Amino acid sequence: MDYIIGIDVGTTSTKALLYDLNGKIYAKANKGYKLYQTIPDMAEEDPEDIFNATLQAIQEVVAKAQLKDGKVIAVSWSAQQHSLIALNQDYKPITKAITWADNRAGKYATEYKENGRGMEMYKRTGLPIHPMGPFYKLLWLKNEKPDIFEHAAYWVGIKEYIIWRYTNVLKEEISMGAATGLMNMKTMDWDEEAMKEVGVKREQLPELVETTYKIKGIRSEYAKVMGIDDDVYFVMGATDGALSTIGVGAIDTGVLAINIGTSAAVRSFVDKPVIDPKGRLYCYPIMKGKYLVGGPINNGGIVFSWAHDALFGAELETAKMLKMNSFDMLTEIAKKVPAGSNGLIFHPYLGGERAPLWDANARGSFFGLNRSHTRAHMIRAVLEGIVYNLYSVTLALREVTGAPKAILAAGGFVQSSLGRQILADVYEHDVTIPESYESGSLAAMFLAKMSLGLEDNLEDINKYMGAKNIYHPNEENYAKYRALIPIYIRLSRELSKEYKSIADYQREFPENPDDQE
């Protein structure tokens, strides 16, 4: 029997799942790594840590599965978007991986937004004006880290670097290329104007290939460690955003895909480039006739994790004694509070925000607190705030793609009954959740099958998903959410006038002054 590994290189960890050709999962592994945030706005990772995590994850799933009756024929890749690594002439990193969450290029994004150049580049590349984009990271490096910029022989993302380590082949597939802001979304080639703008030459960027592009053969020393043959195929795969959308079955135009993991996103496929006149949404080509339009959100499940750690220390100890999952305990606490949290609103902008604000200076807040509110209200308000934020992005998406005909959701947030219900109630729409919630790895596996000629149509991924569970909104909650969401949106606009002021204060008076550059 033959097997395929779908691997998802995320922001906080790498997941690997081993599938047979019928989509049955035989083993899973998850390996974490450190995010370096030692100074304000910094968010970097060590490429070596991530490479080792992929090596260990693949080794673990192969060992767990004990493949006596076959072999792994392909490894297919999903990865975080917008990372940037400078390599020297010998392909060795001279920077860490600067992640999507790094906001140090904020000054240049603001400058391009104000002078109109950002909107011009957005119309060419589909990348919104925000420091997450490698386009803006390169401007920052060129102007503020000239030694690094001038010594860089190549510019790559984390997925391209890892695949090169295994195969000695440096390529970049179009979905990841689109997320750099350096690729023209209509020609699906590196954009001459964007390269000129940042001072990068074509030979410094990997050759662009299709998402189903495959490389045969990997370095034998790594194959031996992982327990697979060195003639295995490595399939380029796509961005985590593209694959999580495909992996929930949101293939058709008009179907909305919502993913709430550490971060979150709202996305939909269209058959041709679509530009938002207000610049709130990205548009990235994924493959022929498939463009992904949507909005990424910094603050998904990571905000729930913050509330978990910051507000409920005593309860976490209780959960340990009861041998209960502490996050499950908090959702049970939040269930005791009525929808709308008695008028308590939470803006979840703890790490700046991408869509819908595109403001790296955005900061979080509770609004409406009075003496009747408890920590139970606060935890429910946190969960609701995450969904309000997603809904506000959806309003922008509806302006350019129309109302959704179906909503599909995945991610850790919707594994809880409360998370699913809040989502359905706020959207006032049925929400479908596939049984197979590891959507990115599943879609990576399916792209490998397409690459190997074992599948022809993207739509056929639906047969690998198992049951699809439909969750219905509770009409009793409509009025509460309808009244609160406009307040949430108006308030975010009012507070936006002071986001830079408070962010500048936090930079001037950091918690650890010695960490300042």
PDB file of N, CA and C in Angstrom, residues 415-462:
ATOM      1  N   GLN A 415     -14.292  23.432  17.315  1.00  0.00           N
ATOM      2  CA  GLN A 415     -14.398  22.092  17.890  1.00  0.00           C
ATOM      3  C   GLN A 415     -15.214  22.119  19.183  1.00  0.00           C
ATOM      4  N   SER A 416     -15.440  23.314  19.735  1.00  0.00           N
ATOM      5  CA  SER A 416     -16.288  23.427  20.921  1.00  0.00           C
ATOM      6  C   SER A 416     -17.706  23.782  20.489  1.00  0.00           C
ATOM      7  N   SER A 417     -18.691  23.255  21.201  1.00  0.00           N
ATOM      8  CA  SER A 417     -20.088  23.524  20.852  1.00  0.00           C
ATOM      9  C   SER A 417     -20.414  25.010  20.991  1.00  0.00           C
ATOM     10  N   LEU A 418     -19.809  25.683  21.976  1.00  0.00           N
ATOM     11  CA  LEU A 418     -20.072  27.108  22.151  1.00  0.00           C
ATOM     12  C   LEU A 418     -19.509  27.917  20.993  1.00  0.00           C
ATOM     13  N   GLY A 419     -18.290  27.600  20.570  1.00  0.00           N
ATOM     14  CA  GLY A 419     -17.696  28.304  19.438  1.00  0.00           C
ATOM     15  C   GLY A 419     -18.542  28.165  18.187  1.00  0.00           C
ATOM     16  N   ARG A 420     -19.020  26.958  17.920  1.00  0.00           N
ATOM     17  CA  ARG A 420     -19.872  26.730  16.745  1.00  0.00           C
ATOM     18  C   ARG A 420     -21.165  27.538  16.834  1.00  0.00           C
ATOM     19  N   GLN A 421     -21.762  27.575  18.042  1.00  0.00           N
ATOM     20  CA  GLN A 421     -23.041  28.253  18.189  1.00  0.00           C
ATOM     21  C   GLN A 421     -22.897  29.760  18.032  1.00  0.00           C
ATOM     22  N   ILE A 422     -21.849  30.324  18.621  1.00  0.00           N
ATOM     23  CA  ILE A 422     -21.623  31.759  18.466  1.00  0.00           C
ATOM     24  C   ILE A 422     -21.447  32.098  16.992  1.00  0.00           C
ATOM     25  N   LEU A 423     -20.691  31.287  16.280  1.00  0.00           N
ATOM     26  CA  LEU A 423     -20.465  31.533  14.861  1.00  0.00           C
ATOM     27  C   LEU A 423     -21.783  31.512  14.080  1.00  0.00           C
ATOM     28  N   ALA A 424     -22.597  30.488  14.296  1.00  0.00           N
ATOM     29  CA  ALA A 424     -23.877  30.388  13.587  1.00  0.00           C
ATOM     30  C   ALA A 424     -24.812  31.540  13.971  1.00  0.00           C
ATOM     31  N   ASP A 425     -24.832  31.923  15.250  1.00  0.00           N
ATOM     32  CA  ASP A 425     -25.740  32.972  15.711  1.00  0.00           C
ATOM     33  C   ASP A 425     -25.350  34.343  15.173  1.00  0.00           C
ATOM     34  N   VAL A 426     -24.069  34.663  15.195  1.00  0.00           N
ATOM     35  CA  VAL A 426     -23.627  35.968  14.701  1.00  0.00           C
ATOM     36  C   VAL A 426     -23.876  36.087  13.200  1.00  0.00           C
ATOM     37  N   TYR A 427     -23.601  35.004  12.467  1.00  0.00           N
ATOM     38  CA  TYR A 427     -23.789  35.020  11.011  1.00  0.00           C
ATOM     39  C   TYR A 427     -25.257  34.814  10.607  1.00  0.00           C
ATOM     40  N   GLU A 428     -26.087  34.347  11.565  1.00  0.00           N
ATOM     41  CA  GLU A 428     -27.498  34.037  11.276  1.00  0.00           C
ATOM     42  C   GLU A 428     -27.602  33.104  10.070  1.00  0.00           C
ATOM     43  N   HIS A 429     -26.780  32.079  10.098  1.00  0.00           N
ATOM     44  CA  HIS A 429     -26.668  31.190   8.937  1.00  0.00           C
ATOM     45  C   HIS A 429     -26.232  29.808   9.425  1.00  0.00           C
ATOM     46  N   ASP A 430     -26.725  28.769   8.761  1.00  0.00           N
ATOM     47  CA  ASP A 430     -26.213  27.432   9.045  1.00  0.00           C
ATOM     48  C   ASP A 430     -24.708  27.390   8.799  1.00  0.00           C
ATOM     49  N   VAL A 431     -24.000  26.666   9.655  1.00  0.00           N
ATOM     50  CA  VAL A 431     -22.558  26.503   9.510  1.00  0.00           C
ATOM     51  C   VAL A 431     -22.260  25.008   9.408  1.00  0.00           C
ATOM     52  N   THR A 432     -21.542  24.632   8.357  1.00  0.00           N
ATOM     53  CA  THR A 432     -21.188  23.231   8.131  1.00  0.00           C
ATOM     54  C   THR A 432     -19.742  23.007   8.541  1.00  0.00           C
ATOM     55  N   ILE A 433     -19.518  21.967   9.334  1.00  0.00           N
ATOM     56  CA  ILE A 433     -18.173  21.651   9.812  1.00  0.00           C
ATOM     57  C   ILE A 433     -17.834  20.218   9.420  1.00  0.00           C
ATOM     58  N   PRO A 434     -16.871  20.030   8.528  1.00  0.00           N
ATOM     59  CA  PRO A 434     -16.485  18.668   8.134  1.00  0.00           C
ATOM     60  C   PRO A 434     -15.915  17.889   9.309  1.00  0.00           C
ATOM     61  N   GLU A 435     -16.134  16.602   9.275  1.00  0.00           N
ATOM     62  CA  GLU A 435     -15.612  15.721  10.324  1.00  0.00           C
ATOM     63  C   GLU A 435     -14.088  15.771  10.349  1.00  0.00           C
ATOM     64  N   SER A 436     -13.476  15.866   9.172  1.00  0.00           N
ATOM     65  CA  SER A 436     -12.025  15.950   9.071  1.00  0.00           C
ATOM     66  C   SER A 436     -11.607  17.400   9.254  1.00  0.00           C
ATOM     67  N   TYR A 437     -11.144  17.752  10.470  1.00  0.00           N
ATOM     68  CA  TYR A 437     -10.865  19.158  10.759  1.00  0.00           C
ATOM     69  C   TYR A 437      -9.426  19.559  10.456  1.00  0.00           C
ATOM     70  N   GLU A 438      -8.544  18.607  10.112  1.00  0.00           N
ATOM     71  CA  GLU A 438      -7.176  18.954   9.722  1.00  0.00           C
ATOM     72  C   GLU A 438      -7.186  19.307   8.240  1.00  0.00           C
ATOM     73  N   SER A 439      -7.829  20.427   7.922  1.00  0.00           N
ATOM     74  CA  SER A 439      -8.131  20.744   6.527  1.00  0.00           C
ATOM     75  C   SER A 439      -6.882  21.007   5.691  1.00  0.00           C
ATOM     76  N   GLY A 440      -5.879  21.679   6.262  1.00  0.00           N
ATOM     77  CA  GLY A 440      -4.684  21.991   5.493  1.00  0.00           C
ATOM     78  C   GLY A 440      -3.908  20.764   5.081  1.00  0.00           C
ATOM     79  N   SER A 441      -3.701  19.840   6.008  1.00  0.00           N
ATOM     80  CA  SER A 441      -2.956  18.615   5.693  1.00  0.00           C
ATOM     81  C   SER A 441      -3.728  17.735   4.714  1.00  0.00           C
ATOM     82  N   LEU A 442      -5.046  17.679   4.894  1.00  0.00           N
ATOM     83  CA  LEU A 442      -5.881  16.894   3.978  1.00  0.00           C
ATOM     84  C   LEU A 442      -5.756  17.423   2.555  1.00  0.00           C
ATOM     85  N   ALA A 443      -5.860  18.742   2.396  1.00  0.00           N
ATOM     86  CA  ALA A 443      -5.757  19.325   1.061  1.00  0.00           C
ATOM     87  C   ALA A 443      -4.357  19.148   0.478  1.00  0.00           C
ATOM     88  N   ALA A 444      -3.321  19.216   1.322  1.00  0.00           N
ATOM     89  CA  ALA A 444      -1.964  18.955   0.836  1.00  0.00           C
ATOM     90  C   ALA A 444      -1.867  17.537   0.290  1.00  0.00           C
ATOM     91  N   MET A 445      -2.429  16.578   1.019  1.00  0.00           N
ATOM     92  CA  MET A 445      -2.456  15.195   0.536  1.00  0.00           C
ATOM     93  C   MET A 445      -3.158  15.105  -0.812  1.00  0.00           C
ATOM     94  N   PHE A 446      -4.285  15.808  -0.945  1.00  0.00           N
ATOM     95  CA  PHE A 446      -5.056  15.727  -2.185  1.00  0.00           C
ATOM     96  C   PHE A 446      -4.285  16.350  -3.348  1.00  0.00           C
ATOM     97  N   LEU A 447      -3.582  17.470  -3.106  1.00  0.00           N
ATOM     98  CA  LEU A 447      -2.770  18.056  -4.173  1.00  0.00           C
ATOM     99  C   LEU A 447      -1.676  17.096  -4.619  1.00  0.00           C
ATOM    100  N   ALA A 448      -1.141  16.322  -3.685  1.00  0.00           N
ATOM    101  CA  ALA A 448      -0.143  15.318  -4.055  1.00  0.00           C
ATOM    102  C   ALA A 448      -0.759  14.277  -4.991  1.00  0.00           C
ATOM    103  N   LYS A 449      -1.976  13.853  -4.703  1.00  0.00           N
ATOM    104  CA  LYS A 449      -2.637  12.891  -5.575  1.00  0.00           C
ATOM    105  C   LYS A 449      -2.871  13.485  -6.968  1.00  0.00           C
ATOM    106  N   MET A 450      -3.246  14.770  -7.028  1.00  0.00           N
ATOM    107  CA  MET A 450      -3.393  15.431  -8.330  1.00  0.00           C
ATOM    108  C   MET A 450      -2.042  15.495  -9.047  1.00  0.00           C
ATOM    109  N   SER A 451      -0.999  15.817  -8.328  1.00  0.00           N
ATOM    110  CA  SER A 451       0.335  15.911  -8.911  1.00  0.00           C
ATOM    111  C   SER A 451       0.793  14.574  -9.493  1.00  0.00           C
ATOM    112  N   LEU A 452       0.440  13.476  -8.811  1.00  0.00           N
ATOM    113  CA  LEU A 452       0.852  12.140  -9.242  1.00  0.00           C
ATOM    114  C   LEU A 452      -0.098  11.519 -10.258  1.00  0.00           C
ATOM    115  N   GLY A 453      -1.131  12.273 -10.648  1.00  0.00           N
ATOM    116  CA  GLY A 453      -2.083  11.767 -11.631  1.00  0.00           C
ATOM    117  C   GLY A 453      -3.112  10.812 -11.058  1.00  0.00           C
ATOM    118  N   LEU A 454      -3.273  10.826  -9.728  1.00  0.00           N
ATOM    119  CA  LEU A 454      -4.226   9.923  -9.079  1.00  0.00           C
ATOM    120  C   LEU A 454      -5.590  10.587  -8.866  1.00  0.00           C
ATOM    121  N   GLU A 455      -5.669  11.892  -9.059  1.00  0.00           N
ATOM    122  CA  GLU A 455      -6.926  12.638  -9.021  1.00  0.00           C
ATOM    123  C   GLU A 455      -6.882  13.698 -10.110  1.00  0.00           C
ATOM    124  N   ASP A 456      -8.061  14.057 -10.628  1.00  0.00           N
ATOM    125  CA  ASP A 456      -8.118  15.043 -11.709  1.00  0.00           C
ATOM    126  C   ASP A 456      -8.806  16.338 -11.308  1.00  0.00           C
ATOM    127  N   ASN A 457      -9.843  16.251 -10.484  1.00  0.00           N
ATOM    128  CA  ASN A 457     -10.687  17.397 -10.188  1.00  0.00           C
ATOM    129  C   ASN A 457     -10.593  17.802  -8.730  1.00  0.00           C
ATOM    130  N   LEU A 458     -10.383  19.095  -8.499  1.00  0.00           N
ATOM    131  CA  LEU A 458     -10.257  19.606  -7.141  1.00  0.00           C
ATOM    132  C   LEU A 458     -11.507  19.315  -6.319  1.00  0.00           C
ATOM    133  N   GLU A 459     -12.669  19.365  -6.965  1.00  0.00           N
ATOM    134  CA  GLU A 459     -13.942  19.152  -6.268  1.00  0.00           C
ATOM    135  C   GLU A 459     -14.040  17.766  -5.635  1.00  0.00           C
ATOM    136  N   ASP A 460     -13.255  16.820  -6.121  1.00  0.00           N
ATOM    137  CA  ASP A 460     -13.339  15.451  -5.601  1.00  0.00           C
ATOM    138  C   ASP A 460     -12.749  15.306  -4.207  1.00  0.00           C
ATOM    139  N   ILE A 461     -12.174  16.377  -3.661  1.00  0.00           N
ATOM    140  CA  ILE A 461     -11.665  16.298  -2.290  1.00  0.00           C
ATOM    141  C   ILE A 461     -12.785  16.007  -1.296  1.00  0.00           C
ATOM    142  N   ASN A 462     -14.015  16.350  -1.667  1.00  0.00           N
ATOM    143  CA  ASN A 462     -15.150  16.149  -0.759  1.00  0.00           C
ATOM    144  C   ASN A 462     -15.308  14.692  -0.327  1.00  0.00           C
TER     145      ASN A 462
END
